[in-house]
Tab-separated table of C-alpha atoms in Angstrom:
chain	number	residue	atom	x	y	z
A	1	MET	CA	101.740	54.729	123.052
A	2	ALA	CA	98.738	55.844	125.519
A	3	VAL	CA	99.942	57.774	128.371
A	4	GLU	CA	97.822	57.262	132.150
A	5	SER	CA	97.620	60.102	134.949
A	6	ARG	CA	98.440	58.545	137.894
A	7	VAL	CA	96.873	61.761	140.648
A	8	THR	CA	95.414	60.270	143.435
A	9	GLN	CA	92.706	61.812	145.299
A	10	GLU	CA	95.246	62.586	148.163
A	11	GLU	CA	97.315	65.262	145.769
A	12	ILE	CA	94.374	66.198	144.257
A	13	LYS	CA	93.367	67.496	147.972
A	14	LYS	CA	96.667	68.681	148.974
A	15	GLU	CA	97.198	71.339	145.536
A	16	PRO	CA	96.817	74.844	147.143
A	17	GLU	CA	93.762	76.475	147.097
A	18	LYS	CA	93.960	80.416	145.448
A	19	PRO	CA	92.588	82.269	148.404
A	20	ILE	CA	89.218	84.220	147.669
A	21	ASP	CA	89.199	88.226	148.794
A	22	ARG	CA	85.568	88.145	150.146
A	23	GLU	CA	85.857	92.277	150.512
A	24	LYS	CA	86.679	91.967	146.368
A	25	THR	CA	85.323	88.714	144.906
A	26	CYS	CA	81.678	88.826	144.542
A	27	PRO	CA	79.996	86.010	145.953
A	28	LEU	CA	77.785	83.293	143.916
A	29	LEU	CA	74.269	81.736	145.018
A	30	LEU	CA	74.399	78.486	146.030
A	31	ARG	CA	70.751	76.470	145.561
A	32	VAL	CA	70.718	74.471	148.833
A	33	PHE	CA	68.146	71.758	149.422
A	34	THR	CA	67.607	69.935	152.779
A	35	THR	CA	66.318	66.719	154.376
A	36	ASN	CA	65.476	65.648	157.833
A	37	ASN	CA	65.336	62.304	157.538
A	38	GLY	CA	68.714	61.280	157.155
A	39	ARG	CA	68.932	60.830	153.620
A	40	HIS	CA	69.259	62.960	150.288
A	41	HIS	CA	66.848	63.867	147.435
A	42	ARG	CA	66.162	61.593	144.649
A	43	MET	CA	67.275	62.644	141.553
A	44	ASP	CA	64.284	62.548	139.859
A	45	GLU	CA	62.871	65.433	142.196
A	46	PHE	CA	65.741	67.358	140.478
A	47	SER	CA	64.512	66.421	136.803
A	48	ARG	CA	63.163	68.479	134.243
A	49	GLY	CA	63.707	71.620	135.176
A	50	ASN	CA	61.991	70.657	138.948
A	51	VAL	CA	63.696	71.257	142.120
A	52	PRO	CA	62.428	70.506	145.873
A	53	SER	CA	61.014	72.539	147.971
A	54	SER	CA	62.754	72.555	150.889
A	55	GLU	CA	65.302	74.982	148.917
A	56	LEU	CA	67.587	77.750	151.151
A	57	GLN	CA	69.362	80.056	149.431
A	58	ILE	CA	72.918	81.055	150.569
A	59	TYR	CA	75.179	83.785	148.363
A	60	THR	CA	78.942	82.296	149.795
A	61	TRP	CA	81.956	82.243	147.881
A	62	MET	CA	83.656	78.809	146.914
A	63	ASP	CA	86.306	78.381	149.670
A	64	ALA	CA	83.334	78.022	151.394
A	65	THR	CA	83.878	75.787	154.360
A	66	LEU	CA	81.434	72.576	155.559
A	67	LYS	CA	81.379	74.280	158.782
A	68	GLU	CA	80.574	77.565	157.974
A	69	LEU	CA	77.701	76.118	156.034
A	70	THR	CA	76.670	73.902	158.674
A	71	SER	CA	76.630	77.171	160.604
A	72	LEU	CA	74.352	79.078	158.356
A	73	VAL	CA	72.243	75.963	157.633
A	74	LYS	CA	71.417	76.613	161.620
A	75	GLU	CA	70.231	79.607	161.530
A	76	VAL	CA	67.269	78.667	159.696
A	77	TYR	CA	66.489	75.570	161.384
A	78	PRO	CA	66.830	75.827	164.743
A	79	ASP	CA	66.077	71.671	165.485
A	80	ALA	CA	69.602	71.433	163.402
A	81	ARG	CA	71.429	73.153	166.547
A	82	LYS	CA	71.041	70.587	168.940
A	83	LYS	CA	74.447	68.808	169.651
A	84	GLY	CA	74.822	65.803	167.715
A	85	THR	CA	73.119	66.709	164.563
A	86	HIS	CA	74.517	65.149	161.381
A	87	PHE	CA	75.297	67.065	158.419
A	88	ASN	CA	75.918	65.490	155.407
A	89	PHE	CA	76.196	67.201	152.417
A	90	ALA	CA	76.353	66.306	148.182
A	91	THR	CA	76.720	68.020	145.138
A	92	VAL	CA	74.230	67.740	143.027
A	93	TYR	CA	74.624	68.563	139.199
A	94	PRO	CA	73.800	67.863	135.512
A	95	ASP	CA	74.821	64.694	134.086
A	96	PRO	CA	76.525	65.245	131.020
A	97	LYS	CA	75.693	61.784	129.711
A	98	ARG	CA	72.129	61.573	129.860
A	99	SER	CA	69.077	63.578	130.570
A	100	GLY	CA	69.437	64.384	134.442
A	101	TYR	CA	71.404	64.988	137.389
A	102	ARG	CA	73.931	62.579	138.835
A	103	VAL	CA	74.684	63.149	142.881
A	104	LYS	CA	78.245	63.039	144.546
A	105	GLU	CA	78.402	63.428	148.157
A	106	ILE	CA	81.487	65.498	149.323
A	107	GLY	CA	81.337	64.935	153.349
A	108	SER	CA	79.804	65.549	156.996
A	109	THR	CA	79.615	67.625	160.048
A	110	ILE	CA	78.290	67.144	163.510
A	111	SER	CA	76.809	70.024	165.535
A	112	GLY	CA	78.772	70.653	168.381
A	113	ARG	CA	81.985	68.554	167.321
A	114	LYS	CA	84.650	68.666	165.354
A	115	GLY	CA	85.266	66.891	162.159
A	116	SER	CA	87.880	66.159	159.553
A	117	ASP	CA	85.629	66.928	157.031
A	118	ASP	CA	85.158	70.690	158.432
A	119	PRO	CA	87.735	72.325	156.732
A	120	MET	CA	86.921	71.128	153.431
A	121	THR	CA	85.690	73.850	151.049
A	122	LEU	CA	83.294	73.985	147.990
A	123	GLN	CA	86.630	74.700	145.647
A	124	SER	CA	88.955	71.511	146.717
A	125	GLN	CA	85.207	69.553	146.170
A	126	ARG	CA	85.106	70.597	142.272
A	127	PHE	CA	81.835	72.412	142.912
A	128	GLN	CA	81.295	74.238	139.990
A	129	ILE	CA	78.770	77.163	140.408
A	130	GLY	CA	75.411	75.921	138.867
A	131	ASP	CA	75.126	72.687	140.796
A	132	TYR	CA	73.108	72.408	143.903
A	133	LEU	CA	73.888	71.414	147.266
A	134	ASP	CA	72.146	68.691	149.162
A	135	ILE	CA	72.023	68.271	152.362
A	136	ALA	CA	70.837	65.199	154.380
A	137	ILE	CA	70.174	65.982	158.238
A	138	THR	CA	70.377	64.084	160.788
A	139	PRO	CA	68.512	64.390	164.172
A	140	PRO	CA	70.763	63.401	167.401
A	141	ASN	CA	68.594	60.420	168.359
A	142	ARG	CA	68.741	59.015	165.104
A	143	ALA	CA	72.364	57.117	163.740
A	144	PRO	CA	72.971	58.218	160.382
A	145	PRO	CA	72.467	56.018	157.261
A	146	PRO	CA	75.374	54.146	156.065
A	147	SER	CA	77.080	56.199	153.592
A	148	GLY	CA	77.174	54.803	150.140
A	149	ARG	CA	74.427	52.542	148.081
A	150	MET	CA	73.112	49.589	149.189
A	151	ARG	CA	74.328	46.281	147.698
A	152	PRO	CA	71.423	44.558	146.518
A	153	TYR	CA	71.873	41.781	147.610
């Protein structure tokens, strides 16, 4: 007899996160890769020990929110401070079944506006220490690319 889990994505998100005491917990090194063309890096750019050249290194905690990470990125890239700039976040992690990496979009923020993904944390998206964060930045004068994969038809 097979037993299936019927846990929905909403129930996973509702699990209470354990608060992190930032005074007593050592931060992790978050390796962030950014693009300013509105698209994420290709997975082959992470292959064979290589990484894209646009690396930012941020020391943070697992309870860091997407809004908090957006503000840290804006400190480094003045062009991203413009109101209406889109930040699309994705985790890049090793694929255990094949040699290489996989990407999972986790949320987005908009500079100067409140959004539903702003309070989302790395921990809530099952980010693991050692994963990368890829941020596709879209300037306010260009519409962000459609989310998801394009269908070839």
